[in-house]
Structure formats: C-alpha cells, structure tokens
Amino acid sequence: MSVYHWWRNCSSCLQISPSASSSLLKLFLHYYSRSGDNGLLGTIVYEILGLHDSFGRVMIDNLKASTVSLPGEEQYSTVETLLTRFTGIGYTAVRALTLRYIRLQYIDRAELNRISTIEFLDDVEEIDLVLKHYAITWGLWHPGTETKA
C-alpha cells in the first residue's frame, strides 16, 4: 500500500469536525474544572487552516477528487481564529503557531540544511506554502479562573 493511499484512507478517520473538536475541548475543560484538581490543564490541537487561498482551494479540490473531505475546511482562516476558539471556550492562556513559523523560528539553520539534503528538498518555497496551512494550538486553564464550559 502506498503512503498516499494509506494517508488518504486514514486522513478521513483522523479528521473531526470543528464542532466535534470544540465539544471535546469543552468536555475536557468542564470535567477538569470540576475535578477538584489544583493542577494546570493543557490541551494541544493540530489543525489545518487558511484554505481560502488558491493553494488551499487546490488542496481541497485534490482531496475531494480522491473522495476525501476535510470537515470544517473553511472554519479557521487565520491563527487568530484558532486562538478565539480556545478563549471562547474558557482557556485562559492560548497560543497558536503555524508549522511554517515553527520551522523558520525554532529549527536551527544547520538542521534545516541537513534535512534538505536528506529529503532532497529543492523547493523550500513549496514546503513553506504547505506548512503555513497547518498549525498547532494550545490552551491552558488554571483552577480559580472563570470558565465558560
């Protein structure tokens, strides 16, 4: 089985709708805030975003041609919309970074060069274009802070 075929089949299993994802975030916060635990709750989400541009539309069309859909493909257009979701649920400290930003700001230049030679990355602009459409968002909630869950 090719990697593409495997990913195509698995990606539909791994993707959940934004409303289901938000419901899980609310459930975590609701459960934890009532548990009596005095520790910090942290939640991390990996998501696709910004598919409203030409690259995003091509990506969606290619996936649909392979009978793969992305639930909520238009839901999160910017990093700010990812942050707003977490704060709207009640998380008190939130941050979101695109994979492109992480690649450029947190990975040493020598390591990027080493990876480029191993992976034969000759079109860095293309990988940056892909990476700007994925983000990691995390939220923290501390007992004693008000929650909306």
PDB file of C-alpha atoms in Angstrom:
ATOM      1  CA  MET A   1       0.000   0.000   0.000  1.00  0.00           C
ATOM      2  CA  SER A   2       1.436   3.373  -0.958  1.00  0.00           C
ATOM      3  CA  VAL A   3       1.913   6.102   1.624  1.00  0.00           C
ATOM      4  CA  TYR A   4      -0.532   8.311  -0.288  1.00  0.00           C
ATOM      5  CA  HIS A   5      -3.170   5.569  -0.322  1.00  0.00           C
ATOM      6  CA  TRP A   6      -2.670   4.944   3.398  1.00  0.00           C
ATOM      7  CA  TRP A   7      -2.868   8.674   4.203  1.00  0.00           C
ATOM      8  CA  ARG A   8      -5.941   9.135   2.032  1.00  0.00           C
ATOM      9  CA  ASN A   9      -7.726   6.339   3.873  1.00  0.00           C
ATOM     10  CA  CYS A  10      -6.559   7.367   7.333  1.00  0.00           C
ATOM     11  CA  SER A  11      -6.989  11.104   6.978  1.00  0.00           C
ATOM     12  CA  SER A  12     -10.751  10.799   6.826  1.00  0.00           C
ATOM     13  CA  CYS A  13     -10.620   8.871  10.103  1.00  0.00           C
ATOM     14  CA  LEU A  14      -8.347  11.369  11.797  1.00  0.00           C
ATOM     15  CA  GLN A  15     -10.270  14.489  10.852  1.00  0.00           C
ATOM     16  CA  ILE A  16     -13.184  15.516  13.013  1.00  0.00           C
ATOM     17  CA  SER A  17     -15.430  18.480  12.519  1.00  0.00           C
ATOM     18  CA  PRO A  18     -14.625  21.777  14.234  1.00  0.00           C
ATOM     19  CA  SER A  19     -17.832  21.488  16.262  1.00  0.00           C
ATOM     20  CA  ALA A  20     -16.856  17.997  17.488  1.00  0.00           C
ATOM     21  CA  SER A  21     -13.345  19.226  18.271  1.00  0.00           C
ATOM     22  CA  SER A  22     -14.724  22.217  20.177  1.00  0.00           C
ATOM     23  CA  SER A  23     -17.095  19.909  22.060  1.00  0.00           C
ATOM     24  CA  LEU A  24     -14.132  17.790  23.148  1.00  0.00           C
ATOM     25  CA  LEU A  25     -12.239  20.889  24.281  1.00  0.00           C
ATOM     26  CA  LYS A  26     -15.299  21.977  26.288  1.00  0.00           C
ATOM     27  CA  LEU A  27     -15.657  18.485  27.756  1.00  0.00           C
ATOM     28  CA  PHE A  28     -12.013  18.447  28.892  1.00  0.00           C
ATOM     29  CA  LEU A  29     -12.365  21.865  30.483  1.00  0.00           C
ATOM     30  CA  HIS A  30     -15.741  21.080  32.073  1.00  0.00           C
ATOM     31  CA  TYR A  31     -14.550  17.773  33.524  1.00  0.00           C
ATOM     32  CA  TYR A  32     -11.222  19.093  34.746  1.00  0.00           C
ATOM     33  CA  SER A  33     -12.623  22.310  36.220  1.00  0.00           C
ATOM     34  CA  ARG A  34     -14.987  20.262  38.382  1.00  0.00           C
ATOM     35  CA  SER A  35     -12.497  17.561  39.361  1.00  0.00           C
ATOM     36  CA  GLY A  36     -11.078  19.459  42.323  1.00  0.00           C
ATOM     37  CA  ASP A  37      -7.563  19.033  40.971  1.00  0.00           C
ATOM     38  CA  ASN A  38      -5.406  22.097  41.597  1.00  0.00           C
ATOM     39  CA  GLY A  39      -3.132  21.464  38.638  1.00  0.00           C
ATOM     40  CA  LEU A  40      -2.971  23.149  35.279  1.00  0.00           C
ATOM     41  CA  LEU A  41      -4.964  21.776  32.326  1.00  0.00           C
ATOM     42  CA  GLY A  42      -3.223  21.926  28.965  1.00  0.00           C
ATOM     43  CA  THR A  43      -4.706  20.953  25.624  1.00  0.00           C
ATOM     44  CA  ILE A  44      -2.958  20.777  22.238  1.00  0.00           C
ATOM     45  CA  VAL A  45      -4.663  20.649  18.825  1.00  0.00           C
ATOM     46  CA  TYR A  46      -3.109  20.199  15.370  1.00  0.00           C
ATOM     47  CA  GLU A  47      -5.243  21.709  12.622  1.00  0.00           C
ATOM     48  CA  ILE A  48      -5.430  22.822   9.063  1.00  0.00           C
ATOM     49  CA  LEU A  49      -6.173  26.488   8.435  1.00  0.00           C
ATOM     50  CA  GLY A  50      -6.327  29.182   5.803  1.00  0.00           C
ATOM     51  CA  LEU A  51      -7.701  27.101   2.965  1.00  0.00           C
ATOM     52  CA  HIS A  52      -9.400  30.116   1.402  1.00  0.00           C
ATOM     53  CA  ASP A  53      -6.363  30.988  -0.750  1.00  0.00           C
ATOM     54  CA  SER A  54      -5.550  29.480  -4.155  1.00  0.00           C
ATOM     55  CA  PHE A  55      -3.263  26.817  -2.678  1.00  0.00           C
ATOM     56  CA  GLY A  56      -5.942  25.797  -0.189  1.00  0.00           C
ATOM     57  CA  ARG A  57      -8.607  25.546  -2.872  1.00  0.00           C
ATOM     58  CA  VAL A  58      -6.349  23.317  -4.987  1.00  0.00           C
ATOM     59  CA  MET A  59      -5.634  21.135  -1.963  1.00  0.00           C
ATOM     60  CA  ILE A  60      -9.365  20.793  -1.198  1.00  0.00           C
ATOM     61  CA  ASP A  61     -10.163  20.006  -4.841  1.00  0.00           C
ATOM     62  CA  ASN A  62      -7.430  17.345  -4.969  1.00  0.00           C
ATOM     63  CA  LEU A  63      -8.687  15.716  -1.781  1.00  0.00           C
ATOM     64  CA  LYS A  64     -12.298  15.786  -2.966  1.00  0.00           C
ATOM     65  CA  ALA A  65     -11.213  14.178  -6.246  1.00  0.00           C
ATOM     66  CA  SER A  66      -9.840  11.356  -4.076  1.00  0.00           C
ATOM     67  CA  THR A  67     -13.124  11.209  -2.117  1.00  0.00           C
ATOM     68  CA  VAL A  68     -11.527  12.710   0.988  1.00  0.00           C
ATOM     69  CA  SER A  69     -13.228  15.619   2.675  1.00  0.00           C
ATOM     70  CA  LEU A  70     -11.940  17.924   5.360  1.00  0.00           C
ATOM     71  CA  PRO A  71     -14.625  18.655   7.929  1.00  0.00           C
ATOM     72  CA  GLY A  72     -14.728  22.379   8.575  1.00  0.00           C
ATOM     73  CA  GLU A  73     -12.302  23.195   5.805  1.00  0.00           C
ATOM     74  CA  GLU A  74     -13.370  26.839   5.871  1.00  0.00           C
ATOM     75  CA  GLN A  75     -13.752  27.143   9.641  1.00  0.00           C
ATOM     76  CA  TYR A  76     -10.362  28.558  10.594  1.00  0.00           C
ATOM     77  CA  SER A  77      -8.918  31.098   8.216  1.00  0.00           C
ATOM     78  CA  THR A  78      -6.189  32.598  10.419  1.00  0.00           C
ATOM     79  CA  VAL A  79      -4.164  31.852  13.525  1.00  0.00           C
ATOM     80  CA  GLU A  80      -6.350  34.395  15.329  1.00  0.00           C
ATOM     81  CA  THR A  81      -9.474  32.313  14.659  1.00  0.00           C
ATOM     82  CA  LEU A  82      -7.764  29.338  16.306  1.00  0.00           C
ATOM     83  CA  LEU A  83      -6.968  31.455  19.366  1.00  0.00           C
ATOM     84  CA  THR A  84     -10.509  32.816  19.545  1.00  0.00           C
ATOM     85  CA  ARG A  85     -11.941  29.308  19.682  1.00  0.00           C
ATOM     86  CA  PHE A  86      -9.859  28.404  22.738  1.00  0.00           C
ATOM     87  CA  THR A  87     -10.529  31.658  24.593  1.00  0.00           C
ATOM     88  CA  GLY A  88     -14.225  31.416  23.725  1.00  0.00           C
ATOM     89  CA  ILE A  89     -14.362  28.013  25.402  1.00  0.00           C
ATOM     90  CA  GLY A  90     -12.687  29.338  28.544  1.00  0.00           C
ATOM     91  CA  TYR A  91      -8.987  28.590  28.264  1.00  0.00           C
ATOM     92  CA  THR A  92      -7.091  31.401  29.951  1.00  0.00           C
ATOM     93  CA  ALA A  93      -3.780  31.281  28.093  1.00  0.00           C
ATOM     94  CA  VAL A  94      -3.617  30.319  24.422  1.00  0.00           C
ATOM     95  CA  ARG A  95      -1.049  30.260  21.661  1.00  0.00           C
ATOM     96  CA  ALA A  96      -1.054  29.072  18.056  1.00  0.00           C
ATOM     97  CA  LEU A  97       1.835  28.758  15.629  1.00  0.00           C
ATOM     98  CA  THR A  98       1.873  27.639  12.026  1.00  0.00           C
ATOM     99  CA  LEU A  99       4.251  24.826  11.160  1.00  0.00           C
ATOM    100  CA  ARG A 100       5.977  27.270   8.814  1.00  0.00           C
ATOM    101  CA  TYR A 101       6.633  29.645  11.710  1.00  0.00           C
ATOM    102  CA  ILE A 102       7.913  26.778  13.863  1.00  0.00           C
ATOM    103  CA  ARG A 103      10.190  25.612  11.048  1.00  0.00           C
ATOM    104  CA  LEU A 104      11.638  29.081  10.495  1.00  0.00           C
ATOM    105  CA  GLN A 105      11.888  30.242  14.115  1.00  0.00           C
ATOM    106  CA  TYR A 106      12.653  27.133  16.154  1.00  0.00           C
ATOM    107  CA  ILE A 107      14.726  24.855  13.949  1.00  0.00           C
ATOM    108  CA  ASP A 108      18.398  25.674  13.602  1.00  0.00           C
ATOM    109  CA  ARG A 109      19.530  26.670  10.095  1.00  0.00           C
ATOM    110  CA  ALA A 110      22.162  23.886  10.062  1.00  0.00           C
ATOM    111  CA  GLU A 111      19.456  21.328  10.853  1.00  0.00           C
ATOM    112  CA  LEU A 112      17.218  22.700   8.093  1.00  0.00           C
ATOM    113  CA  ASN A 113      20.108  22.359   5.642  1.00  0.00           C
ATOM    114  CA  ARG A 114      20.815  18.812   6.820  1.00  0.00           C
ATOM    115  CA  ILE A 115      17.154  17.837   6.401  1.00  0.00           C
ATOM    116  CA  SER A 116      17.086  19.423   2.944  1.00  0.00           C
ATOM    117  CA  THR A 117      19.931  17.199   1.776  1.00  0.00           C
ATOM    118  CA  ILE A 118      18.344  14.061   3.207  1.00  0.00           C
ATOM    119  CA  GLU A 119      14.871  14.812   1.870  1.00  0.00           C
ATOM    120  CA  PHE A 120      16.112  16.335  -1.390  1.00  0.00           C
ATOM    121  CA  LEU A 121      14.143  19.491  -0.692  1.00  0.00           C
ATOM    122  CA  ASP A 122      14.931  21.693  -3.616  1.00  0.00           C
ATOM    123  CA  ASP A 123      11.816  23.840  -3.448  1.00  0.00           C
ATOM    124  CA  VAL A 124      11.740  25.376   0.023  1.00  0.00           C
ATOM    125  CA  GLU A 125       9.024  27.831  -1.022  1.00  0.00           C
ATOM    126  CA  GLU A 126       6.710  24.919  -1.748  1.00  0.00           C
ATOM    127  CA  ILE A 127       7.216  23.318   1.658  1.00  0.00           C
ATOM    128  CA  ASP A 128       6.705  26.720   3.309  1.00  0.00           C
ATOM    129  CA  LEU A 129       3.456  27.112   1.382  1.00  0.00           C
ATOM    130  CA  VAL A 130       2.223  23.768   2.687  1.00  0.00           C
ATOM    131  CA  LEU A 131       3.405  24.384   6.259  1.00  0.00           C
ATOM    132  CA  LYS A 132       1.639  27.736   6.562  1.00  0.00           C
ATOM    133  CA  HIS A 133      -1.660  25.839   6.210  1.00  0.00           C
ATOM    134  CA  TYR A 134      -1.143  23.784   9.372  1.00  0.00           C
ATOM    135  CA  ALA A 135      -0.957  24.998  12.949  1.00  0.00           C
ATOM    136  CA  ILE A 136      -0.518  23.769  16.468  1.00  0.00           C
ATOM    137  CA  THR A 137      -2.743  25.487  19.005  1.00  0.00           C
ATOM    138  CA  TRP A 138      -2.514  25.035  22.729  1.00  0.00           C
ATOM    139  CA  GLY A 139      -4.528  26.332  25.604  1.00  0.00           C
ATOM    140  CA  LEU A 140      -4.038  26.366  29.343  1.00  0.00           C
ATOM    141  CA  TRP A 141      -6.565  26.657  32.121  1.00  0.00           C
ATOM    142  CA  HIS A 142      -5.744  27.099  35.776  1.00  0.00           C
ATOM    143  CA  PRO A 143      -8.134  26.358  38.650  1.00  0.00           C
ATOM    144  CA  GLY A 144      -9.591  29.500  40.120  1.00  0.00           C
ATOM    145  CA  THR A 145     -10.108  31.142  36.747  1.00  0.00           C
ATOM    146  CA  GLU A 146     -13.585  31.531  35.342  1.00  0.00           C
ATOM    147  CA  THR A 147     -14.593  29.041  32.642  1.00  0.00           C
ATOM    148  CA  LYS A 148     -17.303  29.210  30.017  1.00  0.00           C
ATOM    149  CA  ALA A 149     -17.572  25.417  29.755  1.00  0.00           C
TER     150      ALA A 149
END
